Coordinates of C-alpha atoms in Angstrom, one line a residue:
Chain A
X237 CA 12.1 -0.5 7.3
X238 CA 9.2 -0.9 4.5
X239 CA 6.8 -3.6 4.3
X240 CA 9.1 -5.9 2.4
X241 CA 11.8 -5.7 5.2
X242 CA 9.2 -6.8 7.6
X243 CA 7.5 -9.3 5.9
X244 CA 11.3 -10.9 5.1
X245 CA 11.7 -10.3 9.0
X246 CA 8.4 -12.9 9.3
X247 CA 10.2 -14.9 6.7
X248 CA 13.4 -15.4 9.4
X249 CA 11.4 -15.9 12.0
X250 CA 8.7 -18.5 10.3
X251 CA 12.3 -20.3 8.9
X252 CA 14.2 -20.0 12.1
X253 CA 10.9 -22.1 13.5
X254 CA 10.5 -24.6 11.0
X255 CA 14.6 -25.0 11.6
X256 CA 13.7 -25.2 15.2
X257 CA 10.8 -28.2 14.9
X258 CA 12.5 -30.2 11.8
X259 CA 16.4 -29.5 12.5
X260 CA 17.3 -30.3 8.8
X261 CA 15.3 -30.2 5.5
X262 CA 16.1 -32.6 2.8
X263 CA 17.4 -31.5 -0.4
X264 CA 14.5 -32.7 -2.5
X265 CA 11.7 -30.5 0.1
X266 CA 14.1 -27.5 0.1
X267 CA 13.9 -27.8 -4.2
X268 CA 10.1 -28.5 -4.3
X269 CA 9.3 -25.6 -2.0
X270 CA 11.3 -23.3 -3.5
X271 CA 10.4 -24.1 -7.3
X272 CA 6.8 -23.6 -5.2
X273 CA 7.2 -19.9 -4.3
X274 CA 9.4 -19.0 -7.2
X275 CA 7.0 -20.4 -9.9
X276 CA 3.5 -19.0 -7.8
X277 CA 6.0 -15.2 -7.0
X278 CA 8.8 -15.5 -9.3
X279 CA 7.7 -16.0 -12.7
X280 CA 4.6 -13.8 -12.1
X281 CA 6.8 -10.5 -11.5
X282 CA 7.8 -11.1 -14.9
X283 CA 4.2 -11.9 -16.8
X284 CA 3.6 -8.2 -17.4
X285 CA 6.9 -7.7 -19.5
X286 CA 4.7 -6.9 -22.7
X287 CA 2.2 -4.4 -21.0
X288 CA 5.1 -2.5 -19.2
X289 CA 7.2 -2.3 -22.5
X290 CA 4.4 -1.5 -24.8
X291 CA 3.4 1.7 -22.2
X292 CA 7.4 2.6 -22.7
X293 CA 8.1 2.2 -26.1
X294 CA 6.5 2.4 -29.4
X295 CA 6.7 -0.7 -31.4
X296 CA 4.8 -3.5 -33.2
X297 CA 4.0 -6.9 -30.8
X298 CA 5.7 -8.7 -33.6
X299 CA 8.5 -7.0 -33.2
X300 CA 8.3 -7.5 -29.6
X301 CA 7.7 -11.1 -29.4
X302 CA 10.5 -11.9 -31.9
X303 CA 13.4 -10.1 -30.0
X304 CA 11.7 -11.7 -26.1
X305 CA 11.3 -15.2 -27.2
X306 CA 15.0 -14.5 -30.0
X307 CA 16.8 -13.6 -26.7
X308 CA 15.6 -16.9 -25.1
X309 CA 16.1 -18.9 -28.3
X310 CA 19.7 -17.5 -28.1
X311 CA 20.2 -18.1 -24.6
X312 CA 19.4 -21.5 -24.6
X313 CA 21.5 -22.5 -27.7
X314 CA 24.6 -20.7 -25.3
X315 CA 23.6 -23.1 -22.3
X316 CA 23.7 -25.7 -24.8
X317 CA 27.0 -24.7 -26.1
X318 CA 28.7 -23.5 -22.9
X319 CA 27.0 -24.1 -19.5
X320 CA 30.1 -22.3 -17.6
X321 CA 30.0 -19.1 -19.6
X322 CA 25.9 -19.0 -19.7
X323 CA 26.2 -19.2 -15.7
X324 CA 28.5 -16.7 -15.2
X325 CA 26.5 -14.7 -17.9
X326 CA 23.4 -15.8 -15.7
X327 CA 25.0 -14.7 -12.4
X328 CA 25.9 -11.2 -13.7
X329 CA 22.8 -9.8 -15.7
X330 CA 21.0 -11.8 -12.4
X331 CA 23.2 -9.2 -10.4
X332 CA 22.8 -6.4 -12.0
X333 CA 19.2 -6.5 -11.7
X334 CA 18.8 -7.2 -8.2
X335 CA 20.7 -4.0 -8.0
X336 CA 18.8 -2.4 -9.9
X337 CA 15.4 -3.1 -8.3
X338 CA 16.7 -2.6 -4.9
X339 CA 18.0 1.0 -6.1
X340 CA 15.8 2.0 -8.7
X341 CA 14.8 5.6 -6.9
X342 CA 18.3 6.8 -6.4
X343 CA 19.3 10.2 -8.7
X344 CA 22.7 9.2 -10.2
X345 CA 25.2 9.8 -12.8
X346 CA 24.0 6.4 -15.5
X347 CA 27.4 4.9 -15.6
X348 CA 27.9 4.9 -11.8
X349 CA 24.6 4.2 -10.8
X350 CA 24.7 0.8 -13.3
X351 CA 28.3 0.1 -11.9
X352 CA 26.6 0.8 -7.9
X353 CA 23.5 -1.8 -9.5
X354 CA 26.0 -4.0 -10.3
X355 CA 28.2 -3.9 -7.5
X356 CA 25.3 -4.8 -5.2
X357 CA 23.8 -7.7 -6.9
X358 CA 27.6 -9.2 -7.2
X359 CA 27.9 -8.6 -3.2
X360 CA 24.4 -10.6 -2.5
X361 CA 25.6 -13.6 -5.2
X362 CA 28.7 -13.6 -3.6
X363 CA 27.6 -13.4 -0.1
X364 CA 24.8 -16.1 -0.9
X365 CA 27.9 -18.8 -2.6
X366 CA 30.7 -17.7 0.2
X367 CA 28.8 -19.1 2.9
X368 CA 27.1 -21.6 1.5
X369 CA 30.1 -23.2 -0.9
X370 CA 30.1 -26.2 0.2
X371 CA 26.8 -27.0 0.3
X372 CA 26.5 -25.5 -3.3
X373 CA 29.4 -27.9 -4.2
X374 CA 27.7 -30.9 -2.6
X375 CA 24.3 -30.0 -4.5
X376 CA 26.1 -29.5 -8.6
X377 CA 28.0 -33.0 -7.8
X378 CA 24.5 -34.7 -7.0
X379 CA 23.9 -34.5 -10.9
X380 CA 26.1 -35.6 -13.6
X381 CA 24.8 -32.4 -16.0
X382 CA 25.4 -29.7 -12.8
X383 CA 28.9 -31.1 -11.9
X384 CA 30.8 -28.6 -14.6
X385 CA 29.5 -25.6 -12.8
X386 CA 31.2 -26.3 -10.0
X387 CA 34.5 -25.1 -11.8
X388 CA 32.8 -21.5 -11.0
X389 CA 32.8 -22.4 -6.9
X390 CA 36.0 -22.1 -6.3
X391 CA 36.6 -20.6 -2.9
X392 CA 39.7 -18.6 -3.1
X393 CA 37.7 -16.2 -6.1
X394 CA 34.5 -16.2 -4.5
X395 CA 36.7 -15.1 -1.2
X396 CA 38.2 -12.7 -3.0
X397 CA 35.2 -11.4 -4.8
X398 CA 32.9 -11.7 -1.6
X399 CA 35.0 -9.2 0.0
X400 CA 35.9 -6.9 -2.2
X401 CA 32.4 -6.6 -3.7
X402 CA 30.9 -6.2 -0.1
X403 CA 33.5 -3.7 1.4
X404 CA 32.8 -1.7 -2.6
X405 CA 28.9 -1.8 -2.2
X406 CA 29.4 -0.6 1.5
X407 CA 31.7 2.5 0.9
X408 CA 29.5 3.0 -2.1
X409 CA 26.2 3.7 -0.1
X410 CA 28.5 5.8 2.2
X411 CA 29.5 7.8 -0.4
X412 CA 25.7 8.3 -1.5
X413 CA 25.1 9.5 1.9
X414 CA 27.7 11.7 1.7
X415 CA 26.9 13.3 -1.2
X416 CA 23.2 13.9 -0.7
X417 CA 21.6 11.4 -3.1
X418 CA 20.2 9.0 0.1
X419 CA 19.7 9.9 4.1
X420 CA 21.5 9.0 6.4
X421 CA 18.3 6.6 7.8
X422 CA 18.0 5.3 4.4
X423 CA 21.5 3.6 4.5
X424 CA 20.9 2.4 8.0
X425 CA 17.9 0.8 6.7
X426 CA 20.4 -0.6 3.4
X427 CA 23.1 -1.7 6.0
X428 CA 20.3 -3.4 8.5
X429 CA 18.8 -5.2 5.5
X430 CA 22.4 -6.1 3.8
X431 CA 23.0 -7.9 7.5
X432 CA 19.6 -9.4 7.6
X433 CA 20.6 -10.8 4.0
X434 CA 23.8 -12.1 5.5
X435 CA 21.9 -13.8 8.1
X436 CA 19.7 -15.6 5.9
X437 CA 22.9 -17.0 3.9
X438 CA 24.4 -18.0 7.1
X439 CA 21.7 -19.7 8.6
X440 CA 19.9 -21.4 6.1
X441 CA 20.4 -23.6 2.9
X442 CA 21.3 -21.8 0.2
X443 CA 18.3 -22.7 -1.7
X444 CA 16.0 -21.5 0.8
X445 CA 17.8 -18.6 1.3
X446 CA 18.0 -17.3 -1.6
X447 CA 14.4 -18.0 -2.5
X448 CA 13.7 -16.0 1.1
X449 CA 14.8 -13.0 -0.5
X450 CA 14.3 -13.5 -4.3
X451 CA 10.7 -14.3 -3.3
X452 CA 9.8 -11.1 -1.0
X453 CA 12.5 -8.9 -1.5
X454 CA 12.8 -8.9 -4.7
X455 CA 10.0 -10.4 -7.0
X456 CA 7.0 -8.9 -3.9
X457 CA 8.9 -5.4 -4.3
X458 CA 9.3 -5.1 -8.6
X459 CA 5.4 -5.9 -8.6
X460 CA 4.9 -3.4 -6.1
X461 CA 7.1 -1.1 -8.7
X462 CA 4.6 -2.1 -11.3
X463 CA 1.3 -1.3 -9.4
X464 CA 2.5 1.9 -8.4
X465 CA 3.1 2.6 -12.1
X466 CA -0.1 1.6 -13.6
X467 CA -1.9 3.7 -10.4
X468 CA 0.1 6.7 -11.7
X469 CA -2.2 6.6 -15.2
X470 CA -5.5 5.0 -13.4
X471 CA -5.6 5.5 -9.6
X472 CA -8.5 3.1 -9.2
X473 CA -6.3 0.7 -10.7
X474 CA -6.5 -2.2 -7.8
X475 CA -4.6 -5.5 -6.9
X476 CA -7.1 -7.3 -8.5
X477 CA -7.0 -5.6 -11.8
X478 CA -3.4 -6.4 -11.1
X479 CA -3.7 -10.1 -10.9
X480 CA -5.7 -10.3 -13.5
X481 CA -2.8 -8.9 -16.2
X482 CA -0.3 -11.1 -14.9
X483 CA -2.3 -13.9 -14.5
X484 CA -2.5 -15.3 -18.3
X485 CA 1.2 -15.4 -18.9
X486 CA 1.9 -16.5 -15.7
X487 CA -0.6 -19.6 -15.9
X488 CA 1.2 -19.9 -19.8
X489 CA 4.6 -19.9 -18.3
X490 CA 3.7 -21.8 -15.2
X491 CA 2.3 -24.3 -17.2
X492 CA 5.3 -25.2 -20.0
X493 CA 7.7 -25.0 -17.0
X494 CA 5.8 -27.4 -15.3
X495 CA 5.6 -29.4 -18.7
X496 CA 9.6 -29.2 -19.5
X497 CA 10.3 -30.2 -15.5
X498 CA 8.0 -33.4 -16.3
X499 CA 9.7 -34.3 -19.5
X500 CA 12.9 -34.0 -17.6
X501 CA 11.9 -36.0 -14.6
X502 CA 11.2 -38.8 -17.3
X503 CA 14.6 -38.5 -19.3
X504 CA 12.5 -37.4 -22.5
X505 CA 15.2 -34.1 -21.9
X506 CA 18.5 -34.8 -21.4
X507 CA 18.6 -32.4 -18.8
X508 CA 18.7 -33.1 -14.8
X509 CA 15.5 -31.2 -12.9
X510 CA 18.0 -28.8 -11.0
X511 CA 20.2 -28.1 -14.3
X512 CA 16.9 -27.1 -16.3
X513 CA 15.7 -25.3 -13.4
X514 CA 18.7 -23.1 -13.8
X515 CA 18.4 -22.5 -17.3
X516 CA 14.7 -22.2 -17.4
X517 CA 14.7 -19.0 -14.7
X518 CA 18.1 -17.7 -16.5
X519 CA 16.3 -17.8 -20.1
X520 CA 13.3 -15.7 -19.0
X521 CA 15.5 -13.7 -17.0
X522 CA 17.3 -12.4 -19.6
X523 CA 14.6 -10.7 -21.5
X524 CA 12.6 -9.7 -18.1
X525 CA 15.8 -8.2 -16.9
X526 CA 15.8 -5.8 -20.3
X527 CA 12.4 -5.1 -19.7
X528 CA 12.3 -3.8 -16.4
X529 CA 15.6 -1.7 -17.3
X530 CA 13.8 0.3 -19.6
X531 CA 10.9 0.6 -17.1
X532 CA 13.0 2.0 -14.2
X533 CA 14.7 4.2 -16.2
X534 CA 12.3 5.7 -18.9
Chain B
X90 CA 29.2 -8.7 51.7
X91 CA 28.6 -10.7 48.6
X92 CA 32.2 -10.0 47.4
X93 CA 33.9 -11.6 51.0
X94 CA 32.5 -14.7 50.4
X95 CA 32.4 -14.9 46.5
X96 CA 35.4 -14.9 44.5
X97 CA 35.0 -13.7 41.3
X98 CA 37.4 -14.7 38.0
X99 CA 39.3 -11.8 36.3
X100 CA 37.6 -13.2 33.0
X101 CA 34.2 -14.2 34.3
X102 CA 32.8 -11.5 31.9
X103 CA 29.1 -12.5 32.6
X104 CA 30.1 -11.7 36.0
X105 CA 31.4 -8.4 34.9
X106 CA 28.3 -7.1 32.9
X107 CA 26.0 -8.2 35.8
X108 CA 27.7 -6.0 37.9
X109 CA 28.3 -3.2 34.9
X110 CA 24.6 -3.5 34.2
X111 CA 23.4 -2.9 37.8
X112 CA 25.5 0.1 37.7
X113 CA 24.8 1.2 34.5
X114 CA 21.0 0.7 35.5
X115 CA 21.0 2.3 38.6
X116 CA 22.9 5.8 37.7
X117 CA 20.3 5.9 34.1
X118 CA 17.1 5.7 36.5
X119 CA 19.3 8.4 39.0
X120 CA 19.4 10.4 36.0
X121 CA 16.4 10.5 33.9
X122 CA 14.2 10.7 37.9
X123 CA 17.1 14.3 38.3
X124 CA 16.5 15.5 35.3
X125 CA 12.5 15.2 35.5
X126 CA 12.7 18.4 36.9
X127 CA 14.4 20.6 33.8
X128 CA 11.6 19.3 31.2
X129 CA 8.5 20.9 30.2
X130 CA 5.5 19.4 32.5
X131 CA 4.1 17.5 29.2
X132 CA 7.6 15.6 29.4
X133 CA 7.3 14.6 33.1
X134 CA 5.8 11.1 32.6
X135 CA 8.0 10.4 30.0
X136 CA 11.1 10.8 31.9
X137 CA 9.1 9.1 35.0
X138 CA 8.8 6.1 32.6
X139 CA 12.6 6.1 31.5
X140 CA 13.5 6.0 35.2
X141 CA 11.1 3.6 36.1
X142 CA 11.9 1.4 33.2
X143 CA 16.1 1.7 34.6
X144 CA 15.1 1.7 38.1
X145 CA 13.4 -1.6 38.2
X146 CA 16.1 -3.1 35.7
X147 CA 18.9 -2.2 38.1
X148 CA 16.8 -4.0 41.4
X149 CA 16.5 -6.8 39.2
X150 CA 20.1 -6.9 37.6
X151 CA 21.1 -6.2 41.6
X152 CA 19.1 -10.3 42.2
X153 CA 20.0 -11.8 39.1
X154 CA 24.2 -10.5 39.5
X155 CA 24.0 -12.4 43.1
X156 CA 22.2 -15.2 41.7
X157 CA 24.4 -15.8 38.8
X158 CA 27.6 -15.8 41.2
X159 CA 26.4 -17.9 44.0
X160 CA 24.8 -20.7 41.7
X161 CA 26.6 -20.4 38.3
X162 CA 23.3 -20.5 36.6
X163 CA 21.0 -18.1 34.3
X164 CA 18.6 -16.8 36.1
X165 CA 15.8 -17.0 33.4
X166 CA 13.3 -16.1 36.7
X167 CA 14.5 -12.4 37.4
X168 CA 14.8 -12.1 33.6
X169 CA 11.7 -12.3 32.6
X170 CA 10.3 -11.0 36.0
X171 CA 12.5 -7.9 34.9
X172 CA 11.1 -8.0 31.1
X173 CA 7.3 -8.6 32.2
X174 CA 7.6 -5.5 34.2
X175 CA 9.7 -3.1 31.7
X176 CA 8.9 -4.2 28.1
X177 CA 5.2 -2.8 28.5
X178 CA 6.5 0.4 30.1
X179 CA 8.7 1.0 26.9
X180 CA 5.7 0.6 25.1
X181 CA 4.2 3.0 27.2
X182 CA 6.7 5.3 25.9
X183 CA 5.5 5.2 22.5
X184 CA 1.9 6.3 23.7
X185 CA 3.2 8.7 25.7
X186 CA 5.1 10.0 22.7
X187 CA 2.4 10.4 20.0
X188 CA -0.2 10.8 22.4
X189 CA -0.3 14.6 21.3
X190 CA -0.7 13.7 17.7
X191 CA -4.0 11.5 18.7
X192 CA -2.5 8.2 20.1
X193 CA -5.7 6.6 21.5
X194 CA -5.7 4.4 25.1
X195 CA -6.7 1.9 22.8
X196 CA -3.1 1.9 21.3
X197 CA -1.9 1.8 25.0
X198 CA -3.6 -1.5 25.8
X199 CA -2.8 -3.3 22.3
X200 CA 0.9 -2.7 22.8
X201 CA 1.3 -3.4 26.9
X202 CA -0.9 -6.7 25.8
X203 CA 1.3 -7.9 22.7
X204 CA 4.6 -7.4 24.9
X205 CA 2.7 -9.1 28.0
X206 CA 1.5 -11.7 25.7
X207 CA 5.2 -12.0 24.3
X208 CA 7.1 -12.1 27.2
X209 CA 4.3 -15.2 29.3
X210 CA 4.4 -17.1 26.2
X211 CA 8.1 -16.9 26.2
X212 CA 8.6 -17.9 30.0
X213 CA 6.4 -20.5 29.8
X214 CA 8.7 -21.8 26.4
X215 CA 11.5 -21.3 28.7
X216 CA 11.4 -22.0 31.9
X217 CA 8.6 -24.6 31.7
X218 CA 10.4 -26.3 29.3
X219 CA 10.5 -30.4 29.4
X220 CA 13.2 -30.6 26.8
X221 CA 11.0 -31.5 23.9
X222 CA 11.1 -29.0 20.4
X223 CA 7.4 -28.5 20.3
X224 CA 7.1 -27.2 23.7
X225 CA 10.0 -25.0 22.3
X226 CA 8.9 -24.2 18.7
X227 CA 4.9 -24.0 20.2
X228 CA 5.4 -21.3 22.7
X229 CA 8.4 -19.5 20.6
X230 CA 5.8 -19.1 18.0
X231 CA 3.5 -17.6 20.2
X232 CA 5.9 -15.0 21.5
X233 CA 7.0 -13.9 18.5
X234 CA 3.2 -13.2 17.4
X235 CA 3.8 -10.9 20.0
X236 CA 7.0 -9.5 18.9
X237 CA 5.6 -9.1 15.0
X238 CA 2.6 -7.2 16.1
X239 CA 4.7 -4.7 18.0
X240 CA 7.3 -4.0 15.2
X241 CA 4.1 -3.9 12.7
X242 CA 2.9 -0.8 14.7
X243 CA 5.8 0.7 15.7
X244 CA 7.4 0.8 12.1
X245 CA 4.6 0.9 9.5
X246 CA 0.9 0.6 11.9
X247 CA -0.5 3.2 14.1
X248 CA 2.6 4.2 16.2
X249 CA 4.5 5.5 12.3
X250 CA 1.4 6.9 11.1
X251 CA 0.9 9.1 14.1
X252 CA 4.7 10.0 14.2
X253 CA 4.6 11.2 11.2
X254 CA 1.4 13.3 12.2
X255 CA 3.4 15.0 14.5
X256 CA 3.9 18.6 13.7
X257 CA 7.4 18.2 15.7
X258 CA 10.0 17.0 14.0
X259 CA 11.9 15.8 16.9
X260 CA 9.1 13.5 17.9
X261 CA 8.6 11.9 14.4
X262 CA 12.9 11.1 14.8
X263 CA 12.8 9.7 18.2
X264 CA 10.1 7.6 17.2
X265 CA 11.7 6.0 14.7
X266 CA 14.7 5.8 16.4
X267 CA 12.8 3.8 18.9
X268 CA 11.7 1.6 16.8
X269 CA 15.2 0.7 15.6
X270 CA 15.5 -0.5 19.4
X271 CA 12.6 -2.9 18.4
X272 CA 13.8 -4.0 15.6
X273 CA 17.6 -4.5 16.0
X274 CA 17.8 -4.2 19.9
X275 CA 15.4 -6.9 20.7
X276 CA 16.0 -9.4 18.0
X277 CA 18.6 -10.3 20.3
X278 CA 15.9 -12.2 22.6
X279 CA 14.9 -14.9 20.1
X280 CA 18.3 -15.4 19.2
X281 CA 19.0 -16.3 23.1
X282 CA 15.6 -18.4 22.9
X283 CA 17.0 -20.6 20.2
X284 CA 20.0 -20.9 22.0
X285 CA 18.9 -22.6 25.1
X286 CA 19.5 -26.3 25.3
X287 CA 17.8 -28.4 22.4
X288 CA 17.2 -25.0 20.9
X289 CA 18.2 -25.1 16.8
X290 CA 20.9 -22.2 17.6
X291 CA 22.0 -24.7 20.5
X292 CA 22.0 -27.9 18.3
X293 CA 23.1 -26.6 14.8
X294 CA 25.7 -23.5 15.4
X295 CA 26.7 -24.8 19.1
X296 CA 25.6 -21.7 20.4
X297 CA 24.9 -22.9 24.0
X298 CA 22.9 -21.1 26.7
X299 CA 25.9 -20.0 29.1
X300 CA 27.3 -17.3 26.1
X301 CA 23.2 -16.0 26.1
X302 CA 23.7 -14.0 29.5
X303 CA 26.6 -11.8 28.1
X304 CA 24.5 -10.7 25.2
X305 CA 21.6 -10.4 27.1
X306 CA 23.3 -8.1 29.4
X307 CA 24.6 -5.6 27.0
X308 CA 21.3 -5.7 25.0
X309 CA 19.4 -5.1 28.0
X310 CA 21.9 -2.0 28.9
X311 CA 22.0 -0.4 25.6
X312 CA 18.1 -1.0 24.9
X313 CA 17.1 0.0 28.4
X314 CA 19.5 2.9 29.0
X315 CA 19.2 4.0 25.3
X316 CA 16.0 4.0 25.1
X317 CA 15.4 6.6 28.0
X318 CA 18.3 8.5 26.5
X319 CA 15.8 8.7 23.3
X320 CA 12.9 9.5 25.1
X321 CA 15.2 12.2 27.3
X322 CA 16.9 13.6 24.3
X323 CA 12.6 14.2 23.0
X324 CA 11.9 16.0 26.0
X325 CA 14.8 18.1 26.9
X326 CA 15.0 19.5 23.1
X327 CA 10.7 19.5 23.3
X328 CA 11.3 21.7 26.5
X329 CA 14.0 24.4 24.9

């Protein structure tokens, strides 16, 4: 177990109490406290996408700027023209780099440790849907914008993919044990945190859920990623050298999202808060997810 | 005695790990208080430990088996009587075990007072119960303070740090296997403390308090017993 582990094992326990005092949480508290953590956790994991790729690869900020913000232009003109297809396309570069992040120190062949990456991040999207389908169906037909995404819930493929994604990922960190690239506590720690996932799903809303473990173990553990690697060139680098490079873009970002979320909550956007939510995070996901590929791997 | 004037149900399988768990507890302290004898002298109090640890577990499992059959009821009382009593002693274990690689008494005290302070707090939630949530969610929190601190030091604090300043090998495994007890084998006691009646287990997933002794008596018997088997398996290869 790492610190992550434990401070998503707080996470349960802080949930399973607040469970235990209110019973239920109301949609609209579950959305604000989640857009809460994800915009003061989420978006600032990503606000050092520059630094990291100008310390990896040689090119102009011009350059730079026009293929980050091109890729967000583009993505938003897809949502535009097909929500279904942009979700889907959401879900899977989403998957992928969960995968990725969870997995980044493990020696492997490129094509089967990105197929492993993916595999994993499809079995927690799955997982996090399978048990929560209902509720997830209940929540797209509350807006009139979310209710074509629902086409993607349908139980009998997200059965089918929840299983075989999950029995895949499981026989695939056997087989790493198996031949040598992790030990054998390492995938006892993999399986214990794969259940503790599973938990989470089970027990709470899917929207707290996921922000549970996109929060701590995911967004907590990439900036981890990205202090170790600025200590590698300046060991006195500290957490507050740290906050300070991520805090303009994340103040810029936190600041138009907040913006866009307004205009939306007062119709100037056409767009529902949940629906432009979704493709807000996808947008700068895309992009981000780029980024940190490069960065785990060169 | 008990079994002339108590019938018992072929699938009363409460029943059947209360009195599988006072075996089970009984033979373990038998065992580990034997085989005291075939590890090096350092070892002794270890072992002492494990035995006492399964030896006052089987007394109690011995109450709380009669108990359950004559009343029907869980018998919270010997429970955490039981758990007040062995709970610190397993955290004794850990002191015990990196005491060579500079485990202070200080540790000692911090853990047997977070597992004393975790086990009160979560009798008085329990059994002192008036039926209200806050009582509930007030003292639960409480306990699990408790219960965080432990797992803190056992898996990244003091307890890991001086496992892994252990020249032995052996010691720095057992350690951490022991602290997968912690983690995995306890968690099972919250769970049955949200499942008591107007508990959020209880109330949202149905999971009432009558299923909680089964579980309770198979994670008592695998933490118990396999935690001395730990601590045996430690010594006996330490002693070689």
């Amino acid at each position: 177990m790492n610190l992550f582990t434990f401070i998503y094992i707080i996470g349960i326990f802080i949930l399973l109490n607040i469970f235990e005092g209110f019973k239920e949480i109301s949609i609209e508290n579950q959305l604000i406290y989640s857009s809460l953590s994800i915009l003061l956790f989420g978006i600032p994991h990503g606000a050092i996408d520059h630094i990291i790729f100008f310390k990896k690869r040689k090119i102009t900020q011009l350059k730079f700027y026009l293929i980050y913000l091109g890729l967000i232009v583009a993505f938003v003109t897809m949502w535009h023209i097909t929500p279904v297809l942009s979700l889907i396309f959401f879900l899977l570069i989403s998957a992928f780099h969960f995968g990725e992040s969870q997995f980044e120190d493990i020696k492997l062949n490129k094509f089967f440790k990105n197929t492993f990456y993916f595999f994993w991040g499809v079995a927690l999207l799955s997982t996090l849907i399978f048990y929560n389908i209902k509720e997830l169906a209940n929540v797209t037909a509350y807006f009139d914008d979310t209710l074509i995404l629902e086409k993607i819930y349908d139980i009998k493929n997200v059965s089918i993919l929840f299983y075989f994604t999950n029995t895949v990922t499981i026989i695939s960190m056997v087989l790493l044990v198996v031949f040598n690239k992790i030990k054998i506590e390492r995938l006892f720690s993999e399986f214990f945190l794969l259940f503790l996932i599973h938990i989470t799903f089970i027990l709470f809303p899917f929207i707290i859920g996921f922000t549970l473990y996109f929060v701590v173990l995911h967004s907590l553990k990439v900036m981890q990623d990205e202090i170790n690697f600025f200590k590698k060139d300046n060991p006195k680098f500290s957490f507050f050298d740290f906050l300070k490079l991520l805090a303009p873009y994340s103040i810029l970002s936190i600041f138009f999202t907040t913006i866009l979320l307004l205009l939306s909550y007062y119709s100037y956007i056409p767009y529902s808060i949940p629906f432009l939510s979704i493709i807000i995070i996808s947008v700068i996901t895309l992009p981000h997810a780029i980024v940190m590929n490069i960065f785990y791997n060169e | 005695m008990l079994l002339d004037i108590i019938k018992m149900a072929p699938d009363d399988y409460v029943g059947f790990t209360f009195f599988i768990g006072y075996m089970a507890m009984a033979a373990a302290a038998v065992f580990f208080f034997f085989e005291r004898s075939r590890v090096e002298d350092k070892w002794k109090m270890s072992l002492l430990i494990s035995g006492l640890i399964t030896g006052i577990a089987a007394v109690h499992y011995f109450y709380m088996r009669d108990y359950y059959l004559a009343t029907g009821d869980n018998p919270t009382f010997f429970r955490y009587v039981d758990w007040t009593l062995t709970v610190p002693l397993m955290c004794v274990e850990f002191y015990l075990l990196t005491k060579a690689a500079g485990a202070t008494k200080s540790l000692l005290w911090k853990l047997i007072i977070a597992s004393t302070w975790m086990l009160v707090c979560g009798y008085i939630g329990e059994a002192m119960s008036d039926g209200s949530t806050g009582h509930s969610v007030q003292w639960g929190v409480l306990s699990t303070l408790g219960y965080l601190y432990i797992l803190y030091t056992v898996w990244l604090g003091e307890v890991a740090q001086l496992a892994e300043a252990s020249k032995s090998d052996v010691v720095k495994r057992g350690v951490r296997t022991l602290a997968w007890f912690v983690l995995v084998g306890w968690a099972i006691y919250p769970i049955g403390y949200m499942c008591m009646d107007g508990g959020w287990l209880n109330s949202a997933l149905g999971w009432g308090s009558e299923n909680v002794d089964l579980w309770y008596n198979i994670a008592d018997a695998i933490n118990k017993i396999g935690f001395g088997l730990v601590v045996y398996n430690i010594a006996i290869t330490e002693s070689k």
